[in-house]
Coordinates of C-alpha atoms in Angstrom, one line a residue:
L1462 CA 88.7 -173.6 -27.0
M1463 CA 85.2 -172.8 -27.4
I1464 CA 84.1 -169.4 -26.7
D1465 CA 81.0 -167.3 -26.9
I1466 CA 82.3 -164.2 -27.3
R1467 CA 78.4 -163.0 -26.6
Y1468 CA 78.7 -163.8 -23.1
K1469 CA 78.2 -160.9 -21.1
T1470 CA 81.7 -160.1 -19.0
L1471 CA 83.4 -157.6 -16.4
N1472 CA 86.5 -158.9 -17.7
G1473 CA 85.7 -157.2 -21.6
V1474 CA 89.8 -156.6 -22.3
I1475 CA 90.2 -160.3 -21.9
L1476 CA 87.2 -161.5 -23.6
R1477 CA 88.7 -159.7 -26.9
W1478 CA 92.0 -160.4 -26.6
L1479 CA 91.1 -164.0 -25.7
F1480 CA 88.6 -163.9 -29.5
H1481 CA 91.7 -162.5 -31.0
H1482 CA 94.7 -164.9 -30.1
T1483 CA 93.0 -168.2 -30.2
K1484 CA 91.0 -170.2 -32.7
P1485 CA 87.4 -171.1 -32.0
L1486 CA 86.0 -174.1 -33.3
S1487 CA 82.4 -172.6 -33.3
V1488 CA 82.3 -169.2 -33.4
N1489 CA 79.5 -166.4 -34.8
T1490 CA 82.5 -164.1 -36.7
S1491 CA 79.9 -161.9 -38.4
I1492 CA 80.7 -159.3 -36.0
L1493 CA 79.6 -156.3 -36.8
F1494 CA 81.0 -153.4 -34.7
S1495 CA 84.8 -152.6 -34.9
T1496 CA 87.1 -151.3 -37.5
T1497 CA 90.0 -152.2 -35.1
R1498 CA 89.2 -155.6 -34.8
S1499 CA 93.2 -156.7 -35.2
S1500 CA 93.6 -155.0 -31.8
M1501 CA 90.5 -154.0 -29.6
T1502 CA 92.3 -152.0 -27.3
I1503 CA 92.7 -148.8 -29.3
M1504 CA 90.1 -146.7 -31.2
P1505 CA 89.7 -143.5 -33.3
A1506 CA 88.8 -140.6 -31.7
W1507 CA 88.7 -136.9 -32.1
V1508 CA 90.7 -136.2 -28.5
I1509 CA 91.6 -132.9 -26.2
D1510 CA 94.7 -133.0 -23.8
K1511 CA 94.5 -129.2 -22.8
Y1512 CA 91.9 -126.7 -23.0
G1513 CA 91.5 -123.7 -25.2
S1514 CA 90.6 -123.1 -28.9
N1515 CA 89.4 -125.2 -31.6
D1516 CA 93.3 -125.8 -32.9
V1517 CA 93.5 -128.1 -29.1
F1518 CA 91.9 -130.7 -30.9
R1519 CA 93.8 -133.5 -32.2
F1520 CA 92.9 -136.8 -34.5
T1521 CA 94.1 -140.3 -32.9
K1522 CA 93.4 -144.0 -34.0
N1523 CA 95.2 -145.1 -30.3
A1524 CA 92.5 -143.7 -28.3
S1525 CA 91.8 -146.0 -25.2
F1526 CA 88.8 -148.7 -25.9
P1527 CA 86.4 -148.2 -23.1
V1528 CA 86.1 -151.0 -20.5
I1529 CA 82.9 -152.5 -18.3
N1530 CA 84.1 -151.7 -14.6
Y1531 CA 80.5 -151.7 -13.6
P1532 CA 78.3 -154.6 -14.4
N1533 CA 75.4 -152.2 -15.0
E1534 CA 77.3 -150.5 -17.7
V1535 CA 76.8 -151.0 -21.5
I1536 CA 79.5 -150.9 -24.4
V1537 CA 78.1 -148.5 -27.2
K1538 CA 79.7 -148.4 -30.7
V1539 CA 79.1 -144.9 -32.0
Q1540 CA 77.2 -144.7 -35.6
A1541 CA 76.6 -140.9 -34.9
A1542 CA 76.9 -137.8 -32.3
G1543 CA 75.4 -134.5 -31.4
L1544 CA 77.4 -131.4 -30.6
N1545 CA 75.9 -129.0 -28.3
P1546 CA 77.1 -125.4 -27.0
L1547 CA 77.9 -127.4 -23.8
D1548 CA 81.0 -128.6 -26.2
V1549 CA 82.4 -126.1 -27.3
N1550 CA 82.4 -124.5 -23.6
M1551 CA 84.0 -127.8 -21.7
R1552 CA 86.5 -127.6 -24.4
G1553 CA 87.9 -124.0 -23.3
G1554 CA 87.9 -125.6 -19.7
Y1555 CA 84.2 -124.6 -18.5
G1556 CA 83.0 -126.6 -15.1
A1557 CA 86.4 -128.3 -14.6
A1558 CA 86.8 -128.3 -11.8
T1559 CA 83.4 -129.4 -11.1
M1560 CA 84.0 -132.4 -13.4
S1561 CA 87.2 -133.1 -12.1
M1562 CA 85.5 -133.7 -8.6
K1563 CA 82.7 -135.9 -10.2
R1564 CA 85.8 -138.3 -11.7
D1565 CA 87.6 -138.0 -9.0
P1566 CA 85.9 -137.7 -6.1
L1567 CA 88.6 -138.2 -3.0
N1568 CA 91.2 -136.5 -5.4
I1569 CA 93.4 -139.4 -6.1
K1570 CA 94.3 -138.1 -9.3
Q1571 CA 97.0 -135.5 -10.1
S1572 CA 95.6 -132.4 -11.8
G1573 CA 94.8 -132.4 -15.6
S1574 CA 93.9 -136.9 -15.5
E1575 CA 91.0 -136.0 -17.6
F1576 CA 93.1 -136.1 -20.6
P1577 CA 93.0 -136.9 -23.0
L1578 CA 89.8 -135.7 -22.7
I1579 CA 86.9 -136.9 -25.5
L1580 CA 83.9 -134.1 -26.3
G1581 CA 80.0 -135.2 -27.0
R1582 CA 77.4 -135.6 -25.1
D1583 CA 74.7 -136.9 -27.8
V1584 CA 75.1 -140.4 -28.8
S1585 CA 73.4 -143.0 -31.2
G1586 CA 74.5 -146.2 -32.2
V1587 CA 74.6 -150.0 -31.5
I1588 CA 75.4 -152.1 -28.5
M1589 CA 78.4 -153.9 -28.8
E1590 CA 78.8 -155.6 -25.4
C1591 CA 77.1 -155.2 -22.2
G1592 CA 77.5 -155.6 -17.7
L1593 CA 76.3 -159.0 -16.1
D1594 CA 73.9 -156.9 -14.6
V1595 CA 72.6 -155.6 -17.7
K1596 CA 68.7 -156.3 -18.3
Y1597 CA 67.0 -154.3 -20.4
F1598 CA 69.3 -154.8 -23.4
R1599 CA 71.5 -156.7 -25.6
E1600 CA 74.0 -156.8 -27.9
R1601 CA 73.1 -155.2 -31.1
D1602 CA 70.2 -153.5 -29.9
E1603 CA 70.3 -149.6 -31.2
V1604 CA 70.0 -147.5 -28.6
W1605 CA 70.1 -143.3 -28.0
A1606 CA 71.6 -141.5 -24.9
A1607 CA 73.0 -138.8 -23.5
I1608 CA 76.1 -138.4 -22.0
P1609 CA 76.9 -136.8 -18.9
P1610 CA 79.7 -134.3 -19.0
W1611 CA 82.2 -135.6 -16.7
K1612 CA 82.2 -139.6 -18.8
Q1613 CA 84.2 -139.4 -22.2
G1614 CA 82.4 -138.2 -24.5
S1615 CA 81.0 -139.7 -28.2
L1616 CA 83.2 -138.3 -30.8
A1617 CA 85.1 -141.8 -30.9
E1618 CA 84.1 -144.7 -32.5
F1619 CA 83.0 -146.6 -29.2
V1620 CA 81.9 -144.9 -25.6
V1621 CA 80.7 -146.8 -22.4
L1622 CA 77.9 -145.7 -20.2
S1623 CA 76.0 -146.8 -17.2
A1624 CA 72.5 -148.5 -18.5
N1625 CA 70.3 -146.2 -16.7
E1626 CA 71.4 -143.4 -19.0
V1627 CA 70.5 -145.6 -22.1
S1628 CA 67.4 -146.2 -24.1
H1629 CA 66.2 -147.9 -27.2
K1630 CA 66.4 -145.8 -30.6
P1631 CA 63.0 -144.5 -32.0
K1632 CA 62.2 -146.9 -34.9
S1633 CA 61.1 -143.7 -37.1
L1634 CA 64.8 -142.3 -36.8
S1635 CA 67.7 -142.9 -38.5
H1636 CA 70.9 -142.6 -36.1
T1637 CA 72.0 -139.0 -37.5
E1638 CA 68.3 -137.8 -37.0
A1639 CA 68.4 -139.8 -33.3
A1640 CA 72.1 -138.2 -31.8
A1641 CA 70.4 -134.5 -32.9
M1642 CA 68.0 -135.3 -29.7
P1643 CA 68.9 -136.9 -26.7
Y1644 CA 70.8 -133.8 -25.1
V1645 CA 67.8 -131.1 -25.6
A1646 CA 65.7 -133.6 -24.7
T1647 CA 67.1 -134.9 -21.3
T1648 CA 67.5 -131.2 -20.2
A1649 CA 64.3 -130.2 -21.8
W1650 CA 62.7 -132.9 -19.7
S1651 CA 65.0 -132.2 -16.6
A1652 CA 63.9 -128.5 -16.5
L1653 CA 60.2 -128.9 -17.6
V1654 CA 59.0 -132.2 -15.8
N1655 CA 61.3 -132.9 -13.4
T1656 CA 61.5 -128.3 -11.8
G1657 CA 58.8 -127.2 -13.2
G1658 CA 56.0 -130.1 -12.6
V1659 CA 54.5 -130.4 -15.4
S1660 CA 53.4 -133.6 -17.6
K1661 CA 51.3 -135.3 -19.5
D1662 CA 48.3 -135.3 -17.4
N1663 CA 48.8 -131.2 -16.0
C1664 CA 49.8 -129.8 -18.8
A1665 CA 46.7 -129.1 -21.0
K1666 CA 45.9 -125.0 -21.0
K1667 CA 49.0 -123.7 -19.1
R1668 CA 50.2 -120.9 -20.7
I1669 CA 53.6 -121.5 -20.7
L1670 CA 56.8 -118.9 -21.9
I1671 CA 60.1 -119.8 -23.5
L1672 CA 62.9 -117.4 -23.8
G1673 CA 64.9 -118.3 -27.0
G1674 CA 62.9 -120.8 -28.7
S1675 CA 65.0 -121.5 -31.6
G1676 CA 68.3 -123.7 -30.1
G1677 CA 68.2 -127.1 -29.4
V1678 CA 66.3 -127.0 -26.0
G1679 CA 63.5 -124.8 -27.2
T1680 CA 62.9 -126.6 -30.4
F1681 CA 62.6 -129.6 -28.5
A1682 CA 60.6 -127.7 -25.1
I1683 CA 58.1 -126.4 -28.1
Q1684 CA 57.2 -129.7 -29.6
M1685 CA 56.5 -131.7 -26.4
L1686 CA 54.5 -128.9 -24.5
K1687 CA 52.5 -128.7 -27.2
A1688 CA 52.1 -132.4 -27.4
W1689 CA 51.1 -132.2 -24.0
G1690 CA 48.3 -129.3 -25.4
A1691 CA 49.7 -126.8 -23.7
H1692 CA 49.6 -122.7 -25.2
V1693 CA 53.0 -121.9 -25.9
T1694 CA 54.6 -118.4 -26.2
V1695 CA 58.4 -118.2 -27.4
T1696 CA 60.7 -115.3 -27.6
C1697 CA 63.0 -115.4 -31.4
S1698 CA 64.2 -113.4 -34.2
Q1699 CA 62.0 -112.9 -36.6
N1700 CA 63.9 -114.7 -39.0
A1701 CA 63.4 -118.2 -36.8
E1702 CA 59.3 -117.0 -36.8
R1703 CA 58.3 -119.4 -39.1
F1704 CA 60.7 -122.5 -38.0
V1705 CA 59.1 -122.1 -34.4
R1706 CA 55.9 -121.5 -35.9
G1707 CA 55.9 -124.9 -38.2
L1708 CA 57.6 -126.6 -34.7
G1709 CA 53.7 -125.7 -33.0
A1710 CA 54.7 -122.3 -30.6
D1711 CA 51.0 -121.0 -30.4
H1712 CA 52.3 -117.0 -30.2
V1713 CA 55.9 -115.6 -30.9
V1714 CA 57.4 -112.7 -29.9
D1715 CA 60.0 -111.0 -32.2
Y1716 CA 63.2 -109.8 -30.0
T1717 CA 65.1 -107.7 -32.6
A1718 CA 61.8 -105.6 -32.6
G1719 CA 62.7 -103.9 -29.3
P1720 CA 62.5 -105.0 -25.7
V1721 CA 60.5 -107.7 -25.6
E1722 CA 59.2 -107.6 -22.1
E1723 CA 57.3 -104.5 -23.1
P1724 CA 54.9 -107.3 -25.6
L1725 CA 55.3 -110.4 -23.5
S1726 CA 53.7 -108.0 -20.6
A1727 CA 50.5 -107.0 -22.6
L1728 CA 50.0 -111.2 -23.1
E1729 CA 48.0 -112.6 -20.2
K1730 CA 50.5 -113.7 -17.2
F1731 CA 52.1 -117.2 -17.8
D1732 CA 52.1 -120.5 -15.5
L1733 CA 55.4 -121.3 -16.7
I1734 CA 58.7 -119.7 -18.1
L1735 CA 61.9 -121.2 -19.7
D1736 CA 65.0 -119.1 -19.6
N1737 CA 67.2 -120.4 -21.8
I1738 CA 69.2 -116.5 -22.2
G1739 CA 69.9 -115.2 -19.1
G1740 CA 71.2 -112.3 -18.6
D1741 CA 69.2 -109.4 -17.6
T1742 CA 65.6 -111.4 -18.0
E1743 CA 65.1 -112.1 -14.3
R1744 CA 64.7 -108.5 -14.1
W1745 CA 61.1 -108.1 -15.8
A1746 CA 60.2 -112.1 -16.6
L1747 CA 59.1 -113.2 -13.3
N1748 CA 56.3 -110.5 -13.2
L1749 CA 54.4 -112.0 -16.5
L1750 CA 53.8 -115.0 -14.3
K1751 CA 50.4 -115.5 -12.1
P1752 CA 51.0 -114.6 -8.0
W1753 CA 50.1 -116.9 -5.7
C1754 CA 49.1 -119.9 -8.3
G1755 CA 51.7 -121.7 -8.0
A1756 CA 53.9 -120.9 -11.2
K1757 CA 57.4 -121.0 -11.9
Y1758 CA 60.2 -119.7 -13.2
V1759 CA 62.7 -122.0 -14.3
T1760 CA 66.4 -120.7 -15.9
L1761 CA 69.1 -123.1 -17.3
V1762 CA 71.4 -120.3 -17.8
T1763 CA 73.0 -120.8 -14.2
P1764 CA 76.5 -119.4 -12.4
F1765 CA 77.0 -122.7 -10.5
L1766 CA 79.7 -123.9 -12.1
Q1767 CA 81.2 -121.0 -13.3
N1768 CA 81.2 -120.4 -9.4
T1769 CA 83.6 -123.3 -8.9
D1770 CA 86.0 -122.9 -11.5
R1771 CA 86.1 -119.6 -10.0
L1772 CA 86.0 -120.2 -6.2
G1773 CA 86.9 -124.2 -6.0
I1774 CA 84.2 -126.4 -5.5
A1775 CA 83.8 -125.4 -1.2
D1776 CA 83.7 -121.4 -1.8
G1777 CA 81.6 -121.8 -5.3
M1778 CA 78.8 -124.5 -3.8
M1779 CA 78.4 -122.2 -0.9
Q1780 CA 78.5 -119.3 -3.5
T1781 CA 75.7 -120.6 -5.4
A1782 CA 73.2 -122.2 -2.5
A1783 CA 73.1 -118.1 -0.9
T1784 CA 72.8 -117.1 -4.5
V1785 CA 69.7 -119.6 -5.2
A1786 CA 68.5 -119.4 -1.6
T1787 CA 68.2 -115.1 -1.9
K1788 CA 66.6 -115.1 -5.2
A1789 CA 63.6 -118.0 -4.6
L1790 CA 62.9 -116.0 -1.2
K1791 CA 62.9 -112.6 -2.4
H1792 CA 60.2 -113.7 -5.1
L1793 CA 58.4 -116.5 -3.0
V1794 CA 57.2 -113.3 -1.1
K1795 CA 56.0 -112.5 -4.7
G1796 CA 53.9 -115.6 -5.2
V1797 CA 56.3 -117.1 -7.6
H1798 CA 59.2 -119.5 -8.1
Y1799 CA 62.3 -119.4 -9.1
R1800 CA 64.7 -122.3 -9.9
W1801 CA 67.4 -123.7 -11.2
G1802 CA 67.0 -125.8 -14.1
F1803 CA 70.0 -128.4 -14.8
F1804 CA 70.9 -131.3 -17.5
A1805 CA 70.0 -134.7 -16.1
P1806 CA 70.8 -138.3 -18.0
S1807 CA 67.6 -140.2 -17.7
G1808 CA 67.7 -143.7 -19.9
P1809 CA 63.8 -143.7 -19.2
A1810 CA 63.0 -140.4 -19.6
L1811 CA 63.9 -141.0 -23.1
D1812 CA 62.0 -144.1 -23.1
E1813 CA 58.8 -141.6 -22.5
I1814 CA 60.5 -139.2 -25.7
R1815 CA 61.1 -142.2 -27.8
E1816 CA 56.9 -143.0 -27.3
L1817 CA 56.4 -139.0 -28.2
V1818 CA 58.4 -139.4 -31.2
D1819 CA 57.5 -143.0 -32.7
A1820 CA 54.0 -141.3 -32.5
G1821 CA 55.1 -138.3 -34.5
K1822 CA 54.6 -135.6 -32.3
I1823 CA 58.1 -134.6 -31.8
R1824 CA 60.9 -134.6 -34.7
P1825 CA 64.6 -133.7 -35.0
V1826 CA 65.8 -130.8 -36.0
V1827 CA 69.2 -131.2 -37.8
E1828 CA 70.5 -127.8 -39.1
E1829 CA 74.3 -129.4 -40.3
T1830 CA 75.7 -132.6 -40.5
F1831 CA 80.3 -133.6 -40.3
S1832 CA 81.7 -135.9 -40.8
F1833 CA 83.8 -138.2 -38.5
S1834 CA 87.2 -136.0 -40.5
Q1835 CA 84.7 -132.6 -39.4
V1836 CA 85.2 -132.3 -35.9
P1837 CA 87.0 -129.2 -36.0
Q1838 CA 84.5 -127.3 -38.8
A1839 CA 81.8 -128.7 -37.0
F1840 CA 82.6 -126.7 -34.0
E1841 CA 83.5 -123.8 -35.7
K1842 CA 80.1 -123.7 -37.0
M1843 CA 79.0 -123.9 -33.3
E1844 CA 80.8 -121.3 -31.9
K1845 CA 79.0 -118.6 -34.8
G1846 CA 75.9 -119.5 -32.6
H1847 CA 72.4 -118.4 -33.2
A1848 CA 71.4 -121.9 -34.5
R1849 CA 68.4 -123.6 -35.4
G1850 CA 68.4 -126.8 -34.6
K1851 CA 71.2 -129.3 -33.9
T1852 CA 74.7 -130.7 -35.3
V1853 CA 75.7 -134.1 -35.6
V1854 CA 78.8 -135.5 -36.8
Q1855 CA 78.3 -139.4 -38.7
I1856 CA 80.9 -141.4 -37.2
S1857 CA 79.9 -145.0 -38.3
K1858 CA 82.5 -145.0 -41.0
G1859 CA 84.9 -145.0 -37.4
G1860 CA 87.7 -142.8 -39.2
D1861 CA 88.2 -144.8 -42.2
D1862 CA 88.0 -141.4 -44.3
L1863 CA 91.0 -139.8 -41.6

């Protein structure tokens, strides 16, 4: 029996079974991929079996191997995984109602069917297998991606993704560096480009304020906006001032020195505000925008998932729609636009970001790296907050260090 193991197929499980239970006469056996080659139906992963604190984490070498179910999907061998505050929140059950609806829109499965759940929204790795309709990628391509929160995550040896969520990794970055960027990059891109309306063609000399500039989204947004020629003002703590200036921030306001609205009000008004802080910032921030000039306030801190968790999907969405409509109308009569920004996975956005990275205009900001055996410690570090960049878990050993 002669089998070309690189032939694209939807039935990846049968193909792998045939590979391991037959003796092909001519097969290239220099496979780079699995540490579980004896049976590619399971893999190492960190999972949670219920929502809670850090003690819900469980390491297993028997997690289900991902399967290609649609012809536009790819399986990626994970080299490194980036962590985000969303992962800590999801571990505690944040957004569970909405994610459950997204995974099972017809509500066929029983409650809790998402478990065992694998967290991790950032991935950098190597494509192992492609579905029949995948044309832009091939096996062994190095890629990076931001994983939608309703899908199994990257704290595992392998992950399955849609090809339109994946992009070729920047050649100038290692996998560890690349894993620090996709989620914050696509979140910032969605908020600034899709919602805020800025682009490389219209950004020059625009005055943009980033509230909370030293975290993951803020550090990426500073660099992208400066690459496009904007004037960027940032709020952060005093000990982060040198850090954000090093990324290109033109003006920095220290929020620990007193109410930031006072020094910000003394500045020339802004064309766009990106709010990573939330809270009472809405009360004064919109007064900093240029009126009747198309200026926009975009906040990434929204009550959408909290509403659906608390009220259920239908009532939560109605409450959310009423809230955003009321706020938008309230500020529209003042000549400014109020918007909510959301994460949106996008391979094409990562393609454009890759060009900026390889041109040296954006660099990853990795604060700390952990081994695959240290996932609980990585989450403990994330929970402390006040990050100066990203936390990355190196997974290339596939659990052998455990």
